[in-house]
Coordinates of C-alpha atoms and ligand atoms in Angstrom, one line a residue:
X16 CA 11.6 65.7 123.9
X17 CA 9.6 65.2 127.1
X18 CA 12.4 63.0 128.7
X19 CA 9.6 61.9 131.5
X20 CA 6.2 62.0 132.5
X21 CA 6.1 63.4 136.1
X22 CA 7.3 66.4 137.7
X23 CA 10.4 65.7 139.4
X24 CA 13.8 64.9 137.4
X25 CA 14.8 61.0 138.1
X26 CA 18.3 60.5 140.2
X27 CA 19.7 58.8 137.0
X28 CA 19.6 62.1 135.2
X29 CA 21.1 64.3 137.9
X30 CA 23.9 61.9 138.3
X31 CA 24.5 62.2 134.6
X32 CA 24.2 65.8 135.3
X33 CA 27.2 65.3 138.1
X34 CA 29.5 63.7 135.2
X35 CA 29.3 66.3 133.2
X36 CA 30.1 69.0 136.0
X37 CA 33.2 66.8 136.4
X38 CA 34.2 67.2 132.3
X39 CA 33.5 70.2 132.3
X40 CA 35.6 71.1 135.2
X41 CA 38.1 69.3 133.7
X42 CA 38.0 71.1 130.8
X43 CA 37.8 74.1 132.5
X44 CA 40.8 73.8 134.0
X45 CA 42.8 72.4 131.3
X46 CA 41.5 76.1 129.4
X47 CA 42.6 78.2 131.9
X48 CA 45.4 76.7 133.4
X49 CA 46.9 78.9 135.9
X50 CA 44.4 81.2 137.4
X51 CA 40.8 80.6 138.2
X52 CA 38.0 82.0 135.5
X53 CA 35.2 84.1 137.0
X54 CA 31.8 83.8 136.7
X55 CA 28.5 86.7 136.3
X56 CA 25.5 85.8 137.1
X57 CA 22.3 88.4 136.7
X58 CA 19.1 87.7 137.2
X59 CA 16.3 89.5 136.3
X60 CA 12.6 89.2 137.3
X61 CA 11.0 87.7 140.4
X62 CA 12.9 85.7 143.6
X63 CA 12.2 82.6 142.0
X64 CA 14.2 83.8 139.0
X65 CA 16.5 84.8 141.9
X66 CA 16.6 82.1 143.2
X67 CA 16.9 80.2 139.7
X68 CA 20.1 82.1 139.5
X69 CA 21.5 80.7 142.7
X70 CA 21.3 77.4 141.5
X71 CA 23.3 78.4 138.0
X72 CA 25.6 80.0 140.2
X73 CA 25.6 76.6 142.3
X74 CA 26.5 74.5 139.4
X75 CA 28.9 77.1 138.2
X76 CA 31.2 76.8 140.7
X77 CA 31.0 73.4 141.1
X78 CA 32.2 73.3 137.3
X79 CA 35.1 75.6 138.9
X80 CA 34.4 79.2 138.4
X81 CA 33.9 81.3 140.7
X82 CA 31.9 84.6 141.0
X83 CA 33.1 88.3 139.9
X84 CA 30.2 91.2 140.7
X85 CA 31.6 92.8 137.2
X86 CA 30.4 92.1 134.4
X87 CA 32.9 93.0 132.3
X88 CA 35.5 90.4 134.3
X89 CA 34.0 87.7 133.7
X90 CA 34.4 84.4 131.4
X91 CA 31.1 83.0 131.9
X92 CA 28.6 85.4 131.8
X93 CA 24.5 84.3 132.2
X94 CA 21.6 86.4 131.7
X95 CA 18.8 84.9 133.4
X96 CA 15.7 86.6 132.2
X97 CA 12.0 87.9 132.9
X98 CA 9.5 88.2 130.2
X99 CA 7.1 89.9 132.3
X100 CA 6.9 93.4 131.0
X101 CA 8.4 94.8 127.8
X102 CA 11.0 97.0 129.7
X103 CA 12.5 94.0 131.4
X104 CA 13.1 92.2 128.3
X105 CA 14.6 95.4 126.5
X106 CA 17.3 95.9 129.7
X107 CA 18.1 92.3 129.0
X108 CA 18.8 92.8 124.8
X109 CA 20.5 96.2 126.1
X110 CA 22.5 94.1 128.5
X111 CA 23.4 91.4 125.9
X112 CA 24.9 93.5 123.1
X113 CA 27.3 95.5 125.4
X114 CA 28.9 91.8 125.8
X115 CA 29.5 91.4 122.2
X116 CA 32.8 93.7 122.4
X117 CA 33.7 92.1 125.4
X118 CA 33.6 88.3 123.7
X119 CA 35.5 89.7 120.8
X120 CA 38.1 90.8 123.2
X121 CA 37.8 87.6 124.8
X122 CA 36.5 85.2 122.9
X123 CA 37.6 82.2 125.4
X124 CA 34.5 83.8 127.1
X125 CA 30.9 81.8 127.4
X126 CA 27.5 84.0 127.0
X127 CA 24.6 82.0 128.3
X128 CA 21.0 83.5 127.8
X129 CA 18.2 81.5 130.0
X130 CA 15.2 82.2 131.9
X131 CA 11.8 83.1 130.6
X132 CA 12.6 85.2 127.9
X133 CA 14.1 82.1 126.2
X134 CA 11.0 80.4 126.7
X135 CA 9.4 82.5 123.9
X136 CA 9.7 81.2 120.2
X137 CA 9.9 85.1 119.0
X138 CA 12.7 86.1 121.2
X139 CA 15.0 82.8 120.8
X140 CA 15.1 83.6 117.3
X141 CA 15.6 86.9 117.5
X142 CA 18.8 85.5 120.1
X143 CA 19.8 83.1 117.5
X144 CA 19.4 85.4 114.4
X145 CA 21.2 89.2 115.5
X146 CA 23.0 87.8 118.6
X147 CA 25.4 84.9 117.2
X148 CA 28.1 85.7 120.2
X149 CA 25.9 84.1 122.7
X150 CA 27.0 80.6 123.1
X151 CA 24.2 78.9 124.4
X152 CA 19.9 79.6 125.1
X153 CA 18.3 77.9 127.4
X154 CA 15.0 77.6 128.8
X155 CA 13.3 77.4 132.3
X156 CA 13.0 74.0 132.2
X157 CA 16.6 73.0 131.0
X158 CA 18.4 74.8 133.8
X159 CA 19.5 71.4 135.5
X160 CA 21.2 70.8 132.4
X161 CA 23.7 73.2 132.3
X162 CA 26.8 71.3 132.7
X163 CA 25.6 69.2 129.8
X164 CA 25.4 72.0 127.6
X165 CA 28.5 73.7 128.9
X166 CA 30.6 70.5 128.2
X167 CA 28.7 70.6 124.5
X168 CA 29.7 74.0 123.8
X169 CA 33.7 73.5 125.4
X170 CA 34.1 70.5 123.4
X171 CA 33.9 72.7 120.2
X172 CA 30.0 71.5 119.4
X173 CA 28.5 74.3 118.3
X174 CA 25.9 77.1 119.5
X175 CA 23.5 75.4 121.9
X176 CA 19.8 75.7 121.9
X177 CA 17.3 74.0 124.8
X178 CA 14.3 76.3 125.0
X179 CA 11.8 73.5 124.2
X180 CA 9.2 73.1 127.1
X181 CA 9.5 69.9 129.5
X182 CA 7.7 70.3 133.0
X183 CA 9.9 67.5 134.1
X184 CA 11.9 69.9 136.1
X185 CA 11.8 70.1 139.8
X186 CA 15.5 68.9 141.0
X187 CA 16.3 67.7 144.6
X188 CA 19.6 68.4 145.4
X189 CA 20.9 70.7 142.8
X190 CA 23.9 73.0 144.3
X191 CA 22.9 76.0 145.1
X192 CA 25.1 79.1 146.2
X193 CA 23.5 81.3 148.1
X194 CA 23.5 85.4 148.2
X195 CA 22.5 86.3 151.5
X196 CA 24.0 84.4 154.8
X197 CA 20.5 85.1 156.4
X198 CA 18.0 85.0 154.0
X199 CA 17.2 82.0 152.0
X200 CA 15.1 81.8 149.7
X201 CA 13.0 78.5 149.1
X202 CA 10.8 77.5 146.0
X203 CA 8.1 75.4 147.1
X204 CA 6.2 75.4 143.8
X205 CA 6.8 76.3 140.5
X206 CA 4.8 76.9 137.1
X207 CA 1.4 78.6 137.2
X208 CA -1.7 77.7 136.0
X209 CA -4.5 80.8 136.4
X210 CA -3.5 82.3 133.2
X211 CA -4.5 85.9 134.2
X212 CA -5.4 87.8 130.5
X213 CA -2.3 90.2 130.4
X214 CA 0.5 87.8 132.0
X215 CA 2.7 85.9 130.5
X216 CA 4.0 83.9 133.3
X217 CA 1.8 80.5 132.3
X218 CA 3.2 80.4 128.7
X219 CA 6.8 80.7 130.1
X220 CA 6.8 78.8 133.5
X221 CA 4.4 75.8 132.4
X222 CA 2.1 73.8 134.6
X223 CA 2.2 74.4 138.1
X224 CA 4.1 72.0 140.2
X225 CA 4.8 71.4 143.6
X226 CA 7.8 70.2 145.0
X227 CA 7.3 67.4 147.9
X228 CA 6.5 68.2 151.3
X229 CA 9.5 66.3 152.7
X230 CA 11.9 68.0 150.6
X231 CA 10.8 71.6 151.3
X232 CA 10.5 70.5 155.2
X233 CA 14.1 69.3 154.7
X234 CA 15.6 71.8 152.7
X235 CA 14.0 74.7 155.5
X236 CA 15.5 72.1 158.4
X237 CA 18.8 72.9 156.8
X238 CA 18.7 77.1 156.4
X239 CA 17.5 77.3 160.0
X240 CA 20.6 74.8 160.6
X241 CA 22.8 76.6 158.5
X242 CA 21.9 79.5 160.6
X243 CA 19.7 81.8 158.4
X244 CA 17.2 84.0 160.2
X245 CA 14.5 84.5 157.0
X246 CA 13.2 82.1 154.7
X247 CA 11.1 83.2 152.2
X248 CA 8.8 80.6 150.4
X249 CA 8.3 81.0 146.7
X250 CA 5.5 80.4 144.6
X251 CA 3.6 81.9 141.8
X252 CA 0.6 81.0 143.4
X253 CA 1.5 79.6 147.1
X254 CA -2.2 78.9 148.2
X255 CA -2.8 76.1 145.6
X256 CA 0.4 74.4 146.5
X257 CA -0.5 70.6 146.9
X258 CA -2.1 70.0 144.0
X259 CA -1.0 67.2 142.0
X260 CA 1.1 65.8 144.7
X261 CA 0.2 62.1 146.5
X262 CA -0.4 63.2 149.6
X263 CA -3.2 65.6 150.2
X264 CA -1.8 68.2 151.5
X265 CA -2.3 72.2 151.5
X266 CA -0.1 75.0 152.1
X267 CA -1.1 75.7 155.7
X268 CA -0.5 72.6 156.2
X269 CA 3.0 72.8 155.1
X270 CA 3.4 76.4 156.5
X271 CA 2.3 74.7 160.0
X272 CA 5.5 71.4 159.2
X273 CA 8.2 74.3 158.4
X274 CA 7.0 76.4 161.4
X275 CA 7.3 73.4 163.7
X276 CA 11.3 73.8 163.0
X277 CA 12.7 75.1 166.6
X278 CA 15.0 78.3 166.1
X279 CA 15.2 81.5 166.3
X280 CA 14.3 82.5 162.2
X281 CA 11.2 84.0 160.4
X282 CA 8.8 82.8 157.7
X283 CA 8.0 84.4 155.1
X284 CA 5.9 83.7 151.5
X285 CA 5.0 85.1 148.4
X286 CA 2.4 84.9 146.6
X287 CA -0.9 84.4 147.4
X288 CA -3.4 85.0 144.8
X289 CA -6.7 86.1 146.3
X290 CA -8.9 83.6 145.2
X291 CA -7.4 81.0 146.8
X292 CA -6.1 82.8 150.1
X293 CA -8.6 80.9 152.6
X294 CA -9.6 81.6 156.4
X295 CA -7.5 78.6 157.4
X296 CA -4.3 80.3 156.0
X297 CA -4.9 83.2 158.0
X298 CA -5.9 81.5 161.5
X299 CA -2.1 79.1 160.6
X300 CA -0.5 82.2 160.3
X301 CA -2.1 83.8 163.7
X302 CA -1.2 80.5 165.4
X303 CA 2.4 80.3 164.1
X304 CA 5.6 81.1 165.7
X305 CA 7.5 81.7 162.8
X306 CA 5.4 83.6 160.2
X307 CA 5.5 87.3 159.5
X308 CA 2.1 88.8 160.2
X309 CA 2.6 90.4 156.4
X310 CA 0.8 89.1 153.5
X311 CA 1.6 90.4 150.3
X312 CA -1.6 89.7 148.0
X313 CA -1.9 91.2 144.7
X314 CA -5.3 93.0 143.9
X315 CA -4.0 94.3 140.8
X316 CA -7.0 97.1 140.4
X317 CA -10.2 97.5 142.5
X318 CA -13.0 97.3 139.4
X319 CA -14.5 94.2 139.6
X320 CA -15.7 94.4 135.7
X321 CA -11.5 95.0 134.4
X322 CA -11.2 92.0 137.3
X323 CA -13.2 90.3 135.2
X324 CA -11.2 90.8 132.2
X325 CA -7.8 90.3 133.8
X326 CA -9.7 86.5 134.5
X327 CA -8.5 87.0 138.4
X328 CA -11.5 85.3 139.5
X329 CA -12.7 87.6 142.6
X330 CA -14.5 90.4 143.4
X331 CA -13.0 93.4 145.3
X332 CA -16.1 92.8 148.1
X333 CA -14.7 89.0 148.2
X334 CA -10.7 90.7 148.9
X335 CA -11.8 93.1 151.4
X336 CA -13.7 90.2 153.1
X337 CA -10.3 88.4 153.4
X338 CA -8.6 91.9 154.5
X339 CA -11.1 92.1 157.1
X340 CA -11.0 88.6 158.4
X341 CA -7.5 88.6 158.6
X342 CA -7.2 92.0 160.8
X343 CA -10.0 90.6 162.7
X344 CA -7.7 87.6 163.4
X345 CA -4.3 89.1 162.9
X346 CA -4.5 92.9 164.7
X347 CA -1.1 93.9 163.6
X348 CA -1.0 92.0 159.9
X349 CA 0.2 94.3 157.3
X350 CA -0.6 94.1 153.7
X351 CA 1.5 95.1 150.9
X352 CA 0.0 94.2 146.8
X353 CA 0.2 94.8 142.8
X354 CA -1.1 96.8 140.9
X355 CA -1.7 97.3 137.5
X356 CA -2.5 100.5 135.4
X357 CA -4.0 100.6 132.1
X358 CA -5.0 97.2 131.6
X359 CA -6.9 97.5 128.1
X360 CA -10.2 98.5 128.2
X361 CA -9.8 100.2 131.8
X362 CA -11.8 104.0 131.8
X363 CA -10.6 106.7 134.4
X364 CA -14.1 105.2 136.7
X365 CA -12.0 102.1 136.6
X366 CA -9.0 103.2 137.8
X367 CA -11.1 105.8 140.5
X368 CA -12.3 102.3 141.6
X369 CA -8.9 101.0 142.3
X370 CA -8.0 104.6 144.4
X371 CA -11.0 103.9 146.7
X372 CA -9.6 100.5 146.9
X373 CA -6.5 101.4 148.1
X374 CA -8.2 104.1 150.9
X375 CA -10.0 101.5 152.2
X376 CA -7.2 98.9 152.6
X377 CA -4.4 100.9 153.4
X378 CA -1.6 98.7 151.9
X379 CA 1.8 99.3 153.1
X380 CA 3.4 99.6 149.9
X381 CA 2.7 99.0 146.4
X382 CA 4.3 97.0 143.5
X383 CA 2.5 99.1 140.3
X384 CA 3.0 98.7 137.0
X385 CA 1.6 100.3 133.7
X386 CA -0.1 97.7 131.8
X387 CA 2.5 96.1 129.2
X388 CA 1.2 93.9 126.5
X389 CA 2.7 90.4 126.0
X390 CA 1.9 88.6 122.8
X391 CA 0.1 85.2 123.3
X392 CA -1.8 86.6 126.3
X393 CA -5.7 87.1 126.4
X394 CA -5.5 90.7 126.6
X395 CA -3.2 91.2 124.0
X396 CA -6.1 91.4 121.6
X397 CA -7.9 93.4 123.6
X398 CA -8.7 96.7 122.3
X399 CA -6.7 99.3 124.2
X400 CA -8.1 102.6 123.1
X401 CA -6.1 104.8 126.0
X402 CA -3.1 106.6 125.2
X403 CA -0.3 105.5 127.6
X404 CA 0.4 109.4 128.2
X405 CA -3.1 109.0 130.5
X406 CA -1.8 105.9 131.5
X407 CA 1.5 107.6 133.1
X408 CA -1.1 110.2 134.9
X409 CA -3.4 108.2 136.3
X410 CA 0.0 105.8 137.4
X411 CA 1.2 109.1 139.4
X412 CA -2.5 109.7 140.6
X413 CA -2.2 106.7 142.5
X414 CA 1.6 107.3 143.5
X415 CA 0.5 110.1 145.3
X416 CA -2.3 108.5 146.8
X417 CA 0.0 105.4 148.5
X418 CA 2.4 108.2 149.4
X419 CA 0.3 109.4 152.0
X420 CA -1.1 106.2 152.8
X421 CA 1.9 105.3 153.4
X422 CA 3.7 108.4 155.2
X423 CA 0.7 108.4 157.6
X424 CA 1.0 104.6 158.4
X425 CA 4.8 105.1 159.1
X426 CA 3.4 108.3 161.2
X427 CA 1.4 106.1 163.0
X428 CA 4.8 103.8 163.6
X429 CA 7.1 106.0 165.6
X430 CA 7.4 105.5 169.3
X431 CA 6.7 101.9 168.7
X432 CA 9.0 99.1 169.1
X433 CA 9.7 96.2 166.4
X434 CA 11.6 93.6 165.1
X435 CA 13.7 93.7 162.5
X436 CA 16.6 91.7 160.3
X437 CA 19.1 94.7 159.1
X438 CA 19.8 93.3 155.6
X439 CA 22.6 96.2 153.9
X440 CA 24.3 99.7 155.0
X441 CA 21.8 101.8 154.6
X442 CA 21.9 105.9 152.9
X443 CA 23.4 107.6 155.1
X444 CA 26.6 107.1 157.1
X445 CA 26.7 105.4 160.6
X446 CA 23.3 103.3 159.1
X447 CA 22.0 99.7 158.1
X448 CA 18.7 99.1 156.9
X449 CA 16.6 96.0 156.6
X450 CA 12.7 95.1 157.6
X451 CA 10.7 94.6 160.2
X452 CA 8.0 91.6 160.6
X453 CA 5.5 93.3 158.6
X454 CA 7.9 94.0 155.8
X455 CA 8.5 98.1 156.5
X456 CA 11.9 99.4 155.4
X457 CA 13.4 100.3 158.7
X458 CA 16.2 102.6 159.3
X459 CA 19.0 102.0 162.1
X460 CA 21.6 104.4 163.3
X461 CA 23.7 101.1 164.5
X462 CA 27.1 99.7 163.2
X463 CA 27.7 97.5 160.0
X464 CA 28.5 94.5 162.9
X465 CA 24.7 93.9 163.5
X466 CA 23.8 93.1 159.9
X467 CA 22.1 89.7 159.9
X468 CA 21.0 89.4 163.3
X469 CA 17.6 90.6 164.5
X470 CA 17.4 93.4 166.5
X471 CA 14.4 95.5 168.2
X472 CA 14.5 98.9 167.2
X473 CA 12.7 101.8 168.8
X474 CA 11.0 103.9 166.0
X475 CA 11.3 107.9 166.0
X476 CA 11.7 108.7 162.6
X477 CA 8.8 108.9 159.6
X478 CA 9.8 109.4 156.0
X479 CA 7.6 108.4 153.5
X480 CA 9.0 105.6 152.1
X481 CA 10.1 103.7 155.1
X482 CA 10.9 104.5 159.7
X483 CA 13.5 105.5 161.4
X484 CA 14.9 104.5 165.0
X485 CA 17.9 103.2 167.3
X486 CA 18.2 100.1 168.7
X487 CA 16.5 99.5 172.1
X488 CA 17.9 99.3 175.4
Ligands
SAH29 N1 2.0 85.4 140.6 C1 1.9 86.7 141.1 C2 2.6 87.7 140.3 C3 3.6 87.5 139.3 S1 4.0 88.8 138.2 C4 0.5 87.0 141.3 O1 -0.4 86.5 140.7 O2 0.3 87.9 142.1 C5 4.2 90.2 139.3 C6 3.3 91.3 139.0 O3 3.6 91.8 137.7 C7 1.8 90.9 138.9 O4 1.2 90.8 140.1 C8 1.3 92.1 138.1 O5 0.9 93.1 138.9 C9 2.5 92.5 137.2 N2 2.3 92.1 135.8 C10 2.2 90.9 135.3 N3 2.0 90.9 133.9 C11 1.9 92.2 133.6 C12 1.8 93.0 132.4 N4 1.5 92.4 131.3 N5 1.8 94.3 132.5 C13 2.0 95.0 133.6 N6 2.2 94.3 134.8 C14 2.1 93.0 134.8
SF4_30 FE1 0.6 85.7 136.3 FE2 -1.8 85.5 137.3 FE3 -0.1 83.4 137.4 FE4 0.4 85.6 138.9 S1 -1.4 84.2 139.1 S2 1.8 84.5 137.6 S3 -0.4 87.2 137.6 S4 -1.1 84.3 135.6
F3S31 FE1 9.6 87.4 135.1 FE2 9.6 84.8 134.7 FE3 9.4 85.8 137.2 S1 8.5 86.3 133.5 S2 8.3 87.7 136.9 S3 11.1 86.0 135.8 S4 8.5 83.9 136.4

C-alpha cells in the first residue's frame, strides 16, 4: 500500500511511530523484568546500509535495549542486508541459520531480517519458507516502522512481513545512534535511478530521492556541534542530488551551504558517478574549506564498448577529461574508484583496456570486484562465455598492477607532512591508524589518547597498502 505520494514520511506517521516505541517499551520491560535485554545490530553492504543500521539501532534503544557487540548475547538480533553481489547475500543466509540454535535456546529472542536482500521477491520467500525462526522481514522502505512491527510481533501477532516497495520513506528526525564519536555519517539522498546493466541497487533502493536542503544543512549544523571532526555525505549517486526537490538546487550548491558551517571538521562524499561529476563540483571543492581534496569516482573498467554495455553512460576519454580538469584545479586531489572484472561479454583486450586505464590515472586505491550476476538486471541475460577461473586471473592481473601503483604513490609520500583523523589502534603495538585528507591509510606511532582528533603526521614509512610516520613537532 503506497501510504502517500511524495518522498518524505508525514509527522502524523512518525508520531504514530513514537506510540508504538512507547508500547513496545512497555512491553519490553514488562518481558524482561529485571535486567535490561541487549540488542545486535550488523549491517552489511554500503555506509548508507551503515548508516540504515544506526537508525534501527536508534529506534532500538529507544524501545529500551541496548547494544551487545555479540551476537550470540543478544535478544534482538537484525540483519541488515546487501544484495549487491552473490557472496554478500550468502554471508547473510550463513549468518542467519547459526541463529536458529540460539532462538531455540532462547526463544524470548526476536530475529529481524531487513535491508535490500528483503527487497527481492525470490529471497523473502526463501526467508519465509526455510527460515521460520526469524520473526519479522522487512524492507528498505519500512525501516521507520520498526516499532510498529516489533509491537505486532510482542503482542503475539504472528510472523511479520513488510517488504512491499513505497518510496515514501525519507524520515526527519528518526533517532539515530551513532558508531563513531567523530565520524558521522549523513545520507543526503537515497534510491538510484541509472540502472547500470549488472547492478541491482535500482530494483532494491527505488527511485532516487533527495532529502531537503534544510534538513541536511541542519542535521550537519548538529555533528559539527556535537563535536564530530568527519562527515561523510551519502548518496548512490551524489551529483544528481536536487532533482525532484522544489527548490532548484544542486549538490555543489549544497556542498558550498554545509561547508559554510564554521569549525574545525572535514567533508567528505560518496559517490559520484562520472557522468554527472561536472567542472562546477570540482572548482566548489577547490574553493572549500571543508572538503577532502579526494574524490572517489567509480570507472568500473576502461573499455568504452563493455561501458557501453554496463549503460554507464561515458566514455573513458570523457573520465580522464574530468581527472585532468580536476588535477589541473585541485594539484593534490587524489582519486580512489571501482572496478569490475568480468562483466559478461568482457575479452582479455577489454580488461588490457581497463589496466592502461589504471596506469594512466593512478588511483590511490581500488574497490574491485569480479562480476556477480543479479537476476532482474540487464546483464543477467547477457551471454557470459568466460570461465570465472580467467576471471580470478585477470582480477590478480590488475591487483598487481594497483599494488605498484599504489606502493610507488605512497613512495612518493614519505618526508611529507599531512593531516590526518586516527580512527582505531592500529597492527602493531604503540599504533593508531586512521586517514589523511586524500583518504591514505596512515600509520602513527602515537598513544590510543589521540584517537579522534586530527593530527599532522610526518610520513617516513611506505608499505604498499598504506604510510607510515610520527606526529610532527
Ligand atoms: N552507486 C555507486 C556504487 C554502488 S555499488 C556507483 O555507481 O558508483 C558499489 C560497487 O559495487 C559498484 O561501483 C560496482 O563496482 C560494484 N558492483 C555493483 N554491482 C555489481 C555486480 N553485479 N557484480 C560485481 N560488482 C558489482
Ligand atoms: Fe548501481 Fe549504477 Fe546506481 Fe551505482 S549508479 S547504484 S552502480 S545502478
Ligand atoms: Fe548493498 Fe543495498 Fe548498499 S544492495 S551496496 S546495501 S544499497
Amino acid at each position: 500500500m503506497n501510504r502517500c505520494a511524495k518522498t518524505e514520511v508525514p509527522a502524523e506517521l512518525l508520531k504514530e511511530q513514537e506510540r508504538y516505541t512507547q508500547l513496545a517499551k512497555a512491553k519490553v520491560a514488562e518481558i524482561y523484568y529485571g535486567r535490561t535485554p541487549k540488542y545486535h545490530v550488523h549491517s552489511y553492504g554500503c555506509q548508507l546500509n551503515v548508516s540504515d543500521g544506526e537508525k534501527l539501532k536508534g529506534q532500538l534503544e529507544a524501545m529500551g535495549y541496548v547494544e551487545t557487540g555479540a551476537v550470540e548475547d543478544a535478544d534482538f538480533v537484525i540483519y541488515n542486508t546487501c544484495a549487491v553481489r552473490e557472496n554478500a547475500e550468502d554471508r547473510a543466509f550463513g549468518n542467519l541459520g547459526a541463529l536458529k540454535n540460539q532462538k531455540r535456546r532462547r526463544p524470548s529472542m526476536l530475529i529481524a531480517i531487513c535491508g535490500c536482500m528483503t527487497q527481492q521477491q525470490h529471497n523473502a520467500d526463501r526467508i519465509k519458507k526455510s527460515f521460520p525462526f526469524v520473526d519479522i522481514v522487512f524492507g528498505t522502505h519500512a525501516m521507520y516502522r520498526l516499532p510498529e512491527m516489533v509491537c505486532s510481533r510482542l503482542m503475539g501477532r504472528g510472523r511479520v512481513f513488510e517488504t512491499e516497495e513505497n518510496n515514501c520513506d525519507i524520515v526527519e528526525g528518526m533517532p539515530v545512534h551513532r558508531d563513531s564519536g567523530f565520524k558521522a555519517w549523513l545520507p543526503i539522498m537515497y534510491g538510484c535511478d541509472n540502472f547500470c546493466s549488472y547492478c541491482i541497487v535500482p530494483y532494491v533502493r527505488g527511485r532516487e530521492r533527495s532529502r531537503r536542503p534544510e534538513e541536511v544543512v541542519k542535521e550537519a549544523r548538529q555533528i559539527v556541534e556535537g563535536g564530530y571532526k568527519e562527515i561523510m555525505l551519502l548518496g548512490q549517486n551524489v551529483n544528481s542530488y536536487g532533482v525532484g526537490l522544489e527548490e532548484n538546487i544542486n549538490f555543489s550548491e549544497l556542498l558550498r551551504r554545509i561547508d559554510a558551517i564554521e569549525g574545525d571538521y572535514r567533508i567528505r562524499f560518496m559517490t559520484s558517478h562520472p557522468k554527472d561529476c561536472t567542472r562546477e563540483l570540482i572548482d566548489t571543492i577547490a574553493e572549500s574549506k571543508h572538503v577532502c581534496h579526494h574524490i572517489h569516482l567509480p570507472v568500473q573498467c576502461g573499455s568504452n564498448r563493455i561501458l557501453k554495455l554496463m549503460n554507464r553512460r561515458y566514455t573513458v576519454e570523457k573520465y580522464i577529461e574530468l581527472i585532468d580538469y580536476a588535477r589541473e584545479k585541485i594539484p593534490d586531489v587524489t582519486f580512489t574508484s571501482d572496478i569490475i572484472v568480468g562483466f559478461p561479454g568482457e575479452t582479455y583486450e577489454d580488461f588490457c583496456l581497463t589496466l592502461e586505464l589504471l596506469k594512466r590515472v593512478r588511483f590511490n586505491a581500488l574497490y574491485t570486484f569480479i562480476y556477480s550476476k543479479r537476476e532482474g538486471t540487464v546483464a543477467a541475460k547477457m551471454e557470459d562465455p568466460i570461465p570465472y577461473e580467467d576471471k580470478s586471473r585477470w582480477f590478480r592481473e590488475l591487483l598487481a598492477v594497483q599494488e605498484e601503483i599504489a606502493e610507488s604513490y605512497y613512495r612518493n609520500m614519505v618526508g611529507k607532512r599531512v593531516r590526518v583523523l586516527p580512527e582505531e589502534l592500529g597492527k602493531t603495538e604503540g599504533t593508531i591508524t586512521g586517514r589523511d585528507d586524500g583518504n591514505n591509510i596512515v600509520n602513527i606511532k602515537a598513544p590510543e589518547s589521540l584517537i579522534g582528533s586530527f593530527v599532522e603526521v610526518d610520513i617516513d614509512t611506505a608499505f604498499n597498502w598504506a604510510v607510515g610516520g610520527t606526529v610532527a613537532e
